[in-house]
PDB file of N, CA and C in Angstrom:
ATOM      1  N   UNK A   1       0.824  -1.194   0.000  1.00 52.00           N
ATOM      2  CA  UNK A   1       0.000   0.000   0.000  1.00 52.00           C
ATOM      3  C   UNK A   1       0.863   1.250   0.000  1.00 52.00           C
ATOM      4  N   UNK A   2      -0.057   2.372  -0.058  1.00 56.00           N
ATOM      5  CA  UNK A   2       1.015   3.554  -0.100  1.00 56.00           C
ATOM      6  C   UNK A   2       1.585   3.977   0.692  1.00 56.00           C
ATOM      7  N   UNK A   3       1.278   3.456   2.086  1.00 61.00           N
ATOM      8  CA  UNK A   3       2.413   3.615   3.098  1.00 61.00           C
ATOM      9  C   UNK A   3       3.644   3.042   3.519  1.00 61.00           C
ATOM     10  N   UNK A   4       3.654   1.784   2.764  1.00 76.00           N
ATOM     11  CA  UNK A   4       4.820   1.086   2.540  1.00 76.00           C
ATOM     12  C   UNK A   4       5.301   1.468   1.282  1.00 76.00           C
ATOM     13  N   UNK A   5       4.855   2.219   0.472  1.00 78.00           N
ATOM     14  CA  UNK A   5       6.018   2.696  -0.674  1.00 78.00           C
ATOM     15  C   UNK A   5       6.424   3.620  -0.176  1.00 78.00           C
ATOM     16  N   UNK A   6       6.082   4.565   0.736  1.00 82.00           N
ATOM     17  CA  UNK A   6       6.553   5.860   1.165  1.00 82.00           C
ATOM     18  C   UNK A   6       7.284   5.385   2.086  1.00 82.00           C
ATOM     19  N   UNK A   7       7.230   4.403   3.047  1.00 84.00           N
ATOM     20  CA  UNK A   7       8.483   3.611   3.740  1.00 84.00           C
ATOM     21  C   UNK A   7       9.719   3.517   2.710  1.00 84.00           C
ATOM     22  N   UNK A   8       9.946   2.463   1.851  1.00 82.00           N
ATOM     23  CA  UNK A   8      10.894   2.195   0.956  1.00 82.00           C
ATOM     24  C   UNK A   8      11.885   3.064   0.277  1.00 82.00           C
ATOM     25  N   UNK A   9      10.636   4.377  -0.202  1.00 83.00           N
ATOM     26  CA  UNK A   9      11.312   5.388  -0.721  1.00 83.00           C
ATOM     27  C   UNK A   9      12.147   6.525   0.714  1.00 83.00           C
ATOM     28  N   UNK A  10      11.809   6.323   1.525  1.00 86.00           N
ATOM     29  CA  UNK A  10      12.349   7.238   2.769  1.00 86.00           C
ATOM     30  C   UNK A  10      13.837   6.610   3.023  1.00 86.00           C
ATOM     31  N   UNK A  11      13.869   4.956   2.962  1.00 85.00           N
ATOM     32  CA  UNK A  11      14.800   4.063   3.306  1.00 85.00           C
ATOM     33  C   UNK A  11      15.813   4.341   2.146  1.00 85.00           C
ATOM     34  N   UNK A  12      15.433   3.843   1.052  1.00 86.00           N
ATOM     35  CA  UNK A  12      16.368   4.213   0.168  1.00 86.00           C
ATOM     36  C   UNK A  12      16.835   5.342   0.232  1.00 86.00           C
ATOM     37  N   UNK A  13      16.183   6.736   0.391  1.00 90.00           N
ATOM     38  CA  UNK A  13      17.251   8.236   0.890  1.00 90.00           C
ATOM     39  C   UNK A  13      17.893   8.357   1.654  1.00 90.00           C
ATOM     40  N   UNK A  14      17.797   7.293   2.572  1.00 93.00           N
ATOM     41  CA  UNK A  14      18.701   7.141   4.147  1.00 93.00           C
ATOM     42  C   UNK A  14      19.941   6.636   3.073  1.00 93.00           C
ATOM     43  N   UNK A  15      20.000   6.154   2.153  1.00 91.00           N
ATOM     44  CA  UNK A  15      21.219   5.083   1.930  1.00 91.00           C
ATOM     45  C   UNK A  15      22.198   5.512   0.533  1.00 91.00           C
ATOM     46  N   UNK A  16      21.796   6.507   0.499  1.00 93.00           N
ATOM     47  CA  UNK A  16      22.200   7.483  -0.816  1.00 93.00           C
ATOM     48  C   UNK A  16      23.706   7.833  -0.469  1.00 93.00           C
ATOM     49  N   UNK A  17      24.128   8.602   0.737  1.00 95.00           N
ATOM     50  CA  UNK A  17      25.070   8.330   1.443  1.00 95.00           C
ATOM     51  C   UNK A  17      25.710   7.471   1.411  1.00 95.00           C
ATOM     52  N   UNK A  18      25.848   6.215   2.420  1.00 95.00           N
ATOM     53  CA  UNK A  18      26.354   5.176   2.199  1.00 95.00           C
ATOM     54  C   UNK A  18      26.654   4.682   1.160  1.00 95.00           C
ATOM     55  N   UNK A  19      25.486   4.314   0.113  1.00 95.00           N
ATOM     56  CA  UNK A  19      25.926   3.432  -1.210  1.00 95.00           C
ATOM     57  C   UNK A  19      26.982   4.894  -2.052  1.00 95.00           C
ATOM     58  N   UNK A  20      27.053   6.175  -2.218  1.00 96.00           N
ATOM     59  CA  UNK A  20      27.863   6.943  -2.700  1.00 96.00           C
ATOM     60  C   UNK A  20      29.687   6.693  -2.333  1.00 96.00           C
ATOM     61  N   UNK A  21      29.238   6.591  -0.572  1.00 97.00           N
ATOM     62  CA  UNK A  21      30.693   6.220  -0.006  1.00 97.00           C
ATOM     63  C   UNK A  21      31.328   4.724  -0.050  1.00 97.00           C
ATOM     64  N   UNK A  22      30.472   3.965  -0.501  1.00 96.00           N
ATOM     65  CA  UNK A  22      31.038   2.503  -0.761  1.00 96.00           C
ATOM     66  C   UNK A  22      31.580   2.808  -2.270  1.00 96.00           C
ATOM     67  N   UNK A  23      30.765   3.474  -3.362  1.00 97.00           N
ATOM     68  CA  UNK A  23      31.519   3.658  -4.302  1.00 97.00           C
ATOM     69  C   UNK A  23      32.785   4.387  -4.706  1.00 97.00           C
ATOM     70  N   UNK A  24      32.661   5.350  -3.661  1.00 98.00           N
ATOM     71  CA  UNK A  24      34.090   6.010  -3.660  1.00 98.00           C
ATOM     72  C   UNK A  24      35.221   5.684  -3.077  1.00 98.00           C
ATOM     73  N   UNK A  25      34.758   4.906  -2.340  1.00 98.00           N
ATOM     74  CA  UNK A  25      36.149   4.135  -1.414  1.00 98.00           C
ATOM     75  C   UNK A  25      36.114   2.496  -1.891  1.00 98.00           C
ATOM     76  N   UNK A  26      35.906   1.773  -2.555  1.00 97.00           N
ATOM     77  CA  UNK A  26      35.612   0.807  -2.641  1.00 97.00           C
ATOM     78  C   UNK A  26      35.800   0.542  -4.057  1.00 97.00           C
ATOM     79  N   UNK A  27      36.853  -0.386  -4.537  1.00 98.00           N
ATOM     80  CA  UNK A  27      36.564  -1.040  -5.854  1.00 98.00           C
ATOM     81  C   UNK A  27      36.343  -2.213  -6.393  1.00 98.00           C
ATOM     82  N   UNK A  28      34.830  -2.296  -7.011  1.00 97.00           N
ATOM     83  CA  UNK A  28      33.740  -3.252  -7.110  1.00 97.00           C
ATOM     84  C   UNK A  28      34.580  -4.252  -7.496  1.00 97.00           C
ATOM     85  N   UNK A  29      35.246  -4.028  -8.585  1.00 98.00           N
ATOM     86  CA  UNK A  29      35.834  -5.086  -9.874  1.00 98.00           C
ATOM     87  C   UNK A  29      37.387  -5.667  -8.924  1.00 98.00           C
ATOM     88  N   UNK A  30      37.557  -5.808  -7.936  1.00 98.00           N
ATOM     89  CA  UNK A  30      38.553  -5.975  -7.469  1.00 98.00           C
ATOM     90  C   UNK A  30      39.292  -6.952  -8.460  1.00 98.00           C
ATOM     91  N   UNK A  31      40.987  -6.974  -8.152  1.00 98.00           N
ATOM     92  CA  UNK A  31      41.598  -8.266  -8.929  1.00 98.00           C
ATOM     93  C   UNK A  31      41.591  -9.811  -8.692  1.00 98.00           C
ATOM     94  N   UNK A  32      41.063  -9.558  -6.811  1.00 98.00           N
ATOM     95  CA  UNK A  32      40.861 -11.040  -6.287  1.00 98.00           C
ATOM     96  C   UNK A  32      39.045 -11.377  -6.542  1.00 98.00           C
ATOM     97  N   UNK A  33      39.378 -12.556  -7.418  1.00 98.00           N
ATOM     98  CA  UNK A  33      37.730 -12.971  -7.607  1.00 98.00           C
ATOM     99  C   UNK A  33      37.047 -13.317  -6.789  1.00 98.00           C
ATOM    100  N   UNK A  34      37.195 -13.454  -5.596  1.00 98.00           N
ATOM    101  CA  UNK A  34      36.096 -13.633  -4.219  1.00 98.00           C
ATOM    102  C   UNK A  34      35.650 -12.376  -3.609  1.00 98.00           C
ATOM    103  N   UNK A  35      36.621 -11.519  -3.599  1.00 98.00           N
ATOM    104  CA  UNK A  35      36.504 -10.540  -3.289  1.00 98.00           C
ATOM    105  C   UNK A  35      35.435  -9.410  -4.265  1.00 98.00           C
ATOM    106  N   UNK A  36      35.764  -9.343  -5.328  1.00 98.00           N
ATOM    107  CA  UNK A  36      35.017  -9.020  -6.253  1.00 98.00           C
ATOM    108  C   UNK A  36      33.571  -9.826  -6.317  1.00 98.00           C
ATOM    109  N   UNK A  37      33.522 -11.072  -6.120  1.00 99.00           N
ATOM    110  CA  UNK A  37      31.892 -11.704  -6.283  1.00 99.00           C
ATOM    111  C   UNK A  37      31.496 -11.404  -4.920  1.00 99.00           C
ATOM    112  N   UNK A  38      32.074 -11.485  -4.026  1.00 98.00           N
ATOM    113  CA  UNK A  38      31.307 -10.734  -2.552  1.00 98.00           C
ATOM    114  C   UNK A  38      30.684  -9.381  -3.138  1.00 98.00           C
ATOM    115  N   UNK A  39      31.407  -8.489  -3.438  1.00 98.00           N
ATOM    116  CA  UNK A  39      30.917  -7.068  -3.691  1.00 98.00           C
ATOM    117  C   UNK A  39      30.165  -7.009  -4.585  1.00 98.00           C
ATOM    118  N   UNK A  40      29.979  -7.543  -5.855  1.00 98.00           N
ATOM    119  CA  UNK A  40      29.019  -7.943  -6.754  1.00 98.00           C
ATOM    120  C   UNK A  40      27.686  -8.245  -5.802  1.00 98.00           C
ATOM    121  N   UNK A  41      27.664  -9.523  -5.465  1.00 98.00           N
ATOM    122  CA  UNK A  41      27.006  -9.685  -4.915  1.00 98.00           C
ATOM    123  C   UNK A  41      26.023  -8.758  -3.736  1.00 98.00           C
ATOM    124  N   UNK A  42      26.637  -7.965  -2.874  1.00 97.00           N
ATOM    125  CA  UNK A  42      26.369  -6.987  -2.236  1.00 97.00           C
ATOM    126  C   UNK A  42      25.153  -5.935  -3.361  1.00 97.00           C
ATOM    127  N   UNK A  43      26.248  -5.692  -4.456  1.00 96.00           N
ATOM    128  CA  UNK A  43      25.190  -4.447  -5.192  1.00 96.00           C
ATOM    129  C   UNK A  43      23.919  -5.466  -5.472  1.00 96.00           C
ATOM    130  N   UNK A  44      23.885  -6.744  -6.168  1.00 96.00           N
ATOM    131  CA  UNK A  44      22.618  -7.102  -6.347  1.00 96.00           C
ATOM    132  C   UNK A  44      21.722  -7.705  -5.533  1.00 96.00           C
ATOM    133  N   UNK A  45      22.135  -7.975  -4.103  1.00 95.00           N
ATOM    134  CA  UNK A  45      21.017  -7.775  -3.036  1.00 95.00           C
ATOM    135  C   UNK A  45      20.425  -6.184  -3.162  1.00 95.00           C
ATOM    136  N   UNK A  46      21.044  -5.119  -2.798  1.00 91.00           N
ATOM    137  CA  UNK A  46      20.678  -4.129  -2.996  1.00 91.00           C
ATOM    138  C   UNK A  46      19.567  -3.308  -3.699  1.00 91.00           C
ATOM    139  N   UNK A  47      20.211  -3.666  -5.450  1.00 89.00           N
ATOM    140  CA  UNK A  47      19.172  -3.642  -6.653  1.00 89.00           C
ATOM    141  C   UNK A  47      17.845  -4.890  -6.106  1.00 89.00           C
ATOM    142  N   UNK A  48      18.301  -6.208  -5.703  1.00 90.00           N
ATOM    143  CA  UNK A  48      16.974  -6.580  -5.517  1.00 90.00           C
ATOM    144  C   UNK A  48      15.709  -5.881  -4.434  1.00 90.00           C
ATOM    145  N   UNK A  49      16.171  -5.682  -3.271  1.00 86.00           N
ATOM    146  CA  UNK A  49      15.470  -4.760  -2.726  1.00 86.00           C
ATOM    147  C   UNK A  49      14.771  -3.701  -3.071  1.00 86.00           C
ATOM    148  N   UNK A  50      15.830  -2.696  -3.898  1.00 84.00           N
ATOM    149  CA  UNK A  50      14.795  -1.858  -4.434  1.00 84.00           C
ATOM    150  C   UNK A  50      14.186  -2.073  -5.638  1.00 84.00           C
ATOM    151  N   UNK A  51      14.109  -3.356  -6.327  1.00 84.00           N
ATOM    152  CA  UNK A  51      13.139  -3.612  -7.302  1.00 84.00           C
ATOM    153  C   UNK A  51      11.968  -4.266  -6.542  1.00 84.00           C
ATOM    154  N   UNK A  52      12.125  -4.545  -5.758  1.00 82.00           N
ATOM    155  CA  UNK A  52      10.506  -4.740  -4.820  1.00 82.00           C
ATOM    156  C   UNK A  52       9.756  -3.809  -4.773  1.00 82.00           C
ATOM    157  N   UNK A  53      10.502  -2.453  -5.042  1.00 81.00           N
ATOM    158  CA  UNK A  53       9.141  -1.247  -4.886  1.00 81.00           C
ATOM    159  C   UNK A  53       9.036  -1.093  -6.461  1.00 81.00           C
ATOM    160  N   UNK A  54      10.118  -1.048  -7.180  1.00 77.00           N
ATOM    161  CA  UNK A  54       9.854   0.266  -8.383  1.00 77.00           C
ATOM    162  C   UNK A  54      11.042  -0.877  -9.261  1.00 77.00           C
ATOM    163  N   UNK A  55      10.913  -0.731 -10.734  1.00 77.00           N
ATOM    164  CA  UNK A  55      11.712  -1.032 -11.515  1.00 77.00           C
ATOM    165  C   UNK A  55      12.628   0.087 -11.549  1.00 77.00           C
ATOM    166  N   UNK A  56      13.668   0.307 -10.772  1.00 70.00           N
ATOM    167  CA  UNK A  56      14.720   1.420 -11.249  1.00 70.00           C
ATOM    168  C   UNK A  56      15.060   1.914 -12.477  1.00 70.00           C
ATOM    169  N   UNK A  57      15.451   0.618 -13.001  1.00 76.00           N
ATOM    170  CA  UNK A  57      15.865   1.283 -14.593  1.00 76.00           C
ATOM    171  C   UNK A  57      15.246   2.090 -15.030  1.00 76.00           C
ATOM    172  N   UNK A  58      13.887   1.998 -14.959  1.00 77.00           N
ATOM    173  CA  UNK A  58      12.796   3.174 -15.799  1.00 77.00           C
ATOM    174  C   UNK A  58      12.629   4.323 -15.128  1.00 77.00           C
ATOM    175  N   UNK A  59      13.456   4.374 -14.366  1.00 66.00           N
ATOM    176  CA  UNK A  59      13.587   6.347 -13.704  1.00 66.00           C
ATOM    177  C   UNK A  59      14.661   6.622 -14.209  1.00 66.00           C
ATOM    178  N   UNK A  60      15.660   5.783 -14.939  1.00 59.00           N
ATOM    179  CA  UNK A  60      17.143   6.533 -14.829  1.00 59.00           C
ATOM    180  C   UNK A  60      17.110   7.480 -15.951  1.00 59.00           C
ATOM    181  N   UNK A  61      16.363   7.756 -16.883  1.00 56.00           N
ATOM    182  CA  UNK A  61      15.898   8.368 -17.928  1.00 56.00           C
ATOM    183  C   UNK A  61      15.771   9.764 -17.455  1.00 56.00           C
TER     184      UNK A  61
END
């Protein structure tokens, strides 16, 4: 309902921060491959979460 999308979307602004500072300090593609599929992994829990509310892709427009 619409109070749980207005939850989701509040949560995700909490994390705009964070996910900015993991990208700036942090490199995804590391050279060690565990290390790199951990962090992979990380972003697409992430993306899955917020495709529970909204298809992202279709805002990036």
């Amino acid at each position: 309902d619409q109070g749980d999308f207005t939850g989701y979307l509040k949560a995700f602004a909490v994390l705009k921060s964070p996910v900015d500072a993991f990208f700036d300090s942090v490199l995804v593609m590391a050279d060690e491959p565990e290390l790199r599929q951990n962090r992979l992994a990380l972003l697409a829990e992430l993306r899955e979460e917020m495709n529970r509310v909204a298809d992202i892709s279709k805002l990036a427009a």
